[in-house]
Amino acid sequence: MIDIHSYWAYLVVILLVIAVVNAIIGLTQKKQFTDKDLRIGLFTLIVSHIQLLIGLTWYFMSPYFSMLTSNTAEVMKTKELRLLALEHPVMMILALVLITIGWSKHKKKTTDAAKFKTFIIFYGLGLVFILSKIPWTNWFN
């Protein structure tokens, strides 16, 4: 399960970067918001939510959740354990909330620029949250 979560994370990060860069290009070049832009945002949303489901499944089966519930004080004192048991899951959930809000808000916008700007803000913040709490040492080992 952890391998699926780890490999799927690469897909999430790549798609988020593509979605944000696509929105920046669309806004700066004053492009029309097309079906392609919609699909990039939607596919990013779907892949991100699948990652959340995989991550939550793994988390509740992981030793980090057991440690957090049985020895909270020790987990909170140890930087690496705190990252994996608390900070990473919380930030990933917040990132998904931002991405989901961005998807919902963009549908209510009437101009192309507003749609692109909404993706830049919400998907961009989601990307920043994700990048800030990825356990990088686990990714590159």
Short mmCIF file of C-alpha atoms in Angstrom, two decimals:
data_model
loop_
_atom_site.label_atom_id
_atom_site.label_comp_id
_atom_site.label_asym_id
_atom_site.label_seq_id
_atom_site.Cartn_x
_atom_site.Cartn_y
_atom_site.Cartn_z
CA MET A 1 0.00 0.00 0.00
CA ILE A 2 2.82 2.40 0.80
CA ASP A 3 4.36 1.81 -2.63
CA ILE A 4 1.10 2.69 -4.37
CA HIS A 5 0.80 5.82 -2.23
CA SER A 6 4.37 6.83 -3.00
CA TYR A 7 4.20 6.27 -6.76
CA TRP A 8 0.76 7.86 -7.09
CA ALA A 9 2.17 10.93 -5.29
CA TYR A 10 4.51 11.57 -8.23
CA LEU A 11 1.48 11.67 -10.52
CA VAL A 12 -0.33 14.09 -8.19
CA VAL A 13 2.62 16.48 -8.01
CA ILE A 14 3.21 16.37 -11.76
CA LEU A 15 -0.46 17.01 -12.54
CA LEU A 16 -0.67 19.84 -10.00
CA VAL A 17 2.38 21.50 -11.54
CA ILE A 18 0.85 21.10 -15.01
CA ALA A 19 -2.49 22.53 -13.82
CA VAL A 20 -0.89 25.54 -12.15
CA VAL A 21 1.51 26.27 -15.01
CA ASN A 22 -1.31 25.86 -17.53
CA ALA A 23 -3.43 28.34 -15.55
CA ILE A 24 -0.55 30.83 -15.30
CA ILE A 25 0.00 30.61 -19.07
CA GLY A 26 -3.73 30.94 -19.72
CA LEU A 27 -4.01 34.01 -17.50
CA THR A 28 -0.87 35.79 -18.68
CA GLN A 29 -1.54 35.15 -22.34
CA LYS A 30 -5.24 36.00 -21.94
CA LYS A 31 -6.31 32.68 -23.42
CA GLN A 32 -9.82 31.32 -23.57
CA PHE A 33 -10.65 28.75 -20.90
CA THR A 34 -11.27 25.64 -22.99
CA ASP A 35 -12.30 22.04 -22.44
CA LYS A 36 -8.59 21.16 -22.27
CA ASP A 37 -8.13 23.49 -19.29
CA LEU A 38 -11.24 22.07 -17.66
CA ARG A 39 -10.01 18.51 -18.14
CA ILE A 40 -6.57 19.30 -16.71
CA GLY A 41 -8.21 20.73 -13.59
CA LEU A 42 -10.69 17.87 -13.30
CA PHE A 43 -8.11 15.13 -13.85
CA THR A 44 -5.88 16.76 -11.23
CA LEU A 45 -8.81 16.88 -8.81
CA ILE A 46 -9.67 13.20 -9.39
CA VAL A 47 -6.09 11.95 -9.11
CA SER A 48 -5.61 14.01 -5.94
CA HIS A 49 -8.73 12.56 -4.33
CA ILE A 50 -7.66 9.03 -5.23
CA GLN A 51 -4.33 9.77 -3.55
CA LEU A 52 -6.18 10.95 -0.45
CA LEU A 53 -8.12 7.69 -0.28
CA ILE A 54 -4.96 5.64 -0.75
CA GLY A 55 -3.15 7.76 1.84
CA LEU A 56 -5.89 7.52 4.45
CA THR A 57 -6.11 3.77 3.99
CA TRP A 58 -2.35 3.44 4.40
CA TYR A 59 -2.28 5.86 7.33
CA PHE A 60 -4.77 3.95 9.47
CA MET A 61 -2.89 0.70 8.76
CA SER A 62 0.53 2.26 9.36
CA PRO A 63 2.73 2.07 12.43
CA TYR A 64 2.68 5.90 12.59
CA PHE A 65 -1.01 5.99 13.47
CA SER A 66 -0.51 3.31 16.11
CA MET A 67 2.42 5.24 17.60
CA LEU A 68 0.44 8.48 17.60
CA THR A 69 -2.49 6.93 19.41
CA SER A 70 -0.42 4.93 21.89
CA ASN A 71 2.49 7.28 22.62
CA THR A 72 1.56 10.78 21.51
CA ALA A 73 4.17 12.56 23.62
CA GLU A 74 7.05 10.59 22.10
CA VAL A 75 5.77 11.12 18.56
CA MET A 76 5.46 14.87 19.14
CA LYS A 77 9.05 15.05 20.44
CA THR A 78 10.55 13.27 17.42
CA LYS A 79 10.69 15.38 14.25
CA GLU A 80 10.57 12.48 11.77
CA LEU A 81 7.74 10.69 13.55
CA ARG A 82 5.75 13.90 13.96
CA LEU A 83 6.08 14.59 10.23
CA LEU A 84 4.77 11.18 9.20
CA ALA A 85 2.19 10.72 11.96
CA LEU A 86 0.68 14.20 12.05
CA GLU A 87 2.07 16.97 9.87
CA HIS A 88 2.04 15.14 6.53
CA PRO A 89 -1.53 13.80 6.81
CA VAL A 90 -2.95 17.10 8.07
CA MET A 91 -1.26 19.18 5.37
CA MET A 92 -2.28 16.77 2.62
CA ILE A 93 -5.91 16.94 3.74
CA LEU A 94 -5.72 20.76 3.81
CA ALA A 95 -4.18 20.72 0.32
CA LEU A 96 -7.05 18.57 -0.95
CA VAL A 97 -9.56 20.91 0.65
CA LEU A 98 -7.95 23.84 -1.20
CA ILE A 99 -7.91 21.97 -4.51
CA THR A 100 -11.55 20.99 -4.07
CA ILE A 101 -12.54 24.56 -3.20
CA GLY A 102 -10.65 25.77 -6.27
CA TRP A 103 -12.52 23.32 -8.49
CA SER A 104 -15.88 24.38 -7.04
CA LYS A 105 -15.15 28.10 -7.22
CA HIS A 106 -13.86 28.03 -10.80
CA LYS A 107 -17.25 26.68 -11.98
CA LYS A 108 -18.99 29.81 -10.69
CA LYS A 109 -16.65 32.21 -12.47
CA THR A 110 -17.92 33.78 -15.66
CA THR A 111 -14.70 35.06 -17.22
CA ASP A 112 -11.77 33.04 -18.50
CA ALA A 113 -9.28 35.11 -16.49
CA ALA A 114 -11.21 34.51 -13.28
CA LYS A 115 -11.26 30.75 -13.90
CA PHE A 116 -7.51 30.65 -14.51
CA LYS A 117 -6.86 32.87 -11.48
CA THR A 118 -8.94 30.58 -9.26
CA PHE A 119 -6.89 27.56 -10.36
CA ILE A 120 -3.65 29.46 -9.80
CA ILE A 121 -4.63 30.45 -6.27
CA PHE A 122 -6.24 27.27 -4.96
CA TYR A 123 -4.35 24.61 -6.90
CA GLY A 124 -1.16 26.61 -6.35
CA LEU A 125 -1.68 26.76 -2.59
CA GLY A 126 -2.51 23.06 -2.59
CA LEU A 127 0.74 22.38 -4.41
CA VAL A 128 2.71 24.48 -1.91
CA PHE A 129 1.10 22.64 1.01
CA ILE A 130 1.92 19.28 -0.56
CA LEU A 131 5.52 20.19 -1.36
CA SER A 132 6.03 21.58 2.14
CA LYS A 133 5.24 18.29 3.88
CA ILE A 134 6.33 15.56 1.51
CA PRO A 135 8.69 13.28 3.44
CA TRP A 136 11.54 13.97 1.00
CA THR A 137 13.96 11.56 2.65
CA ASN A 138 11.50 8.72 1.98
CA TRP A 139 11.03 9.82 -1.63
CA PHE A 140 14.68 9.71 -2.55
CA ASN A 141 15.78 6.55 -0.76
#
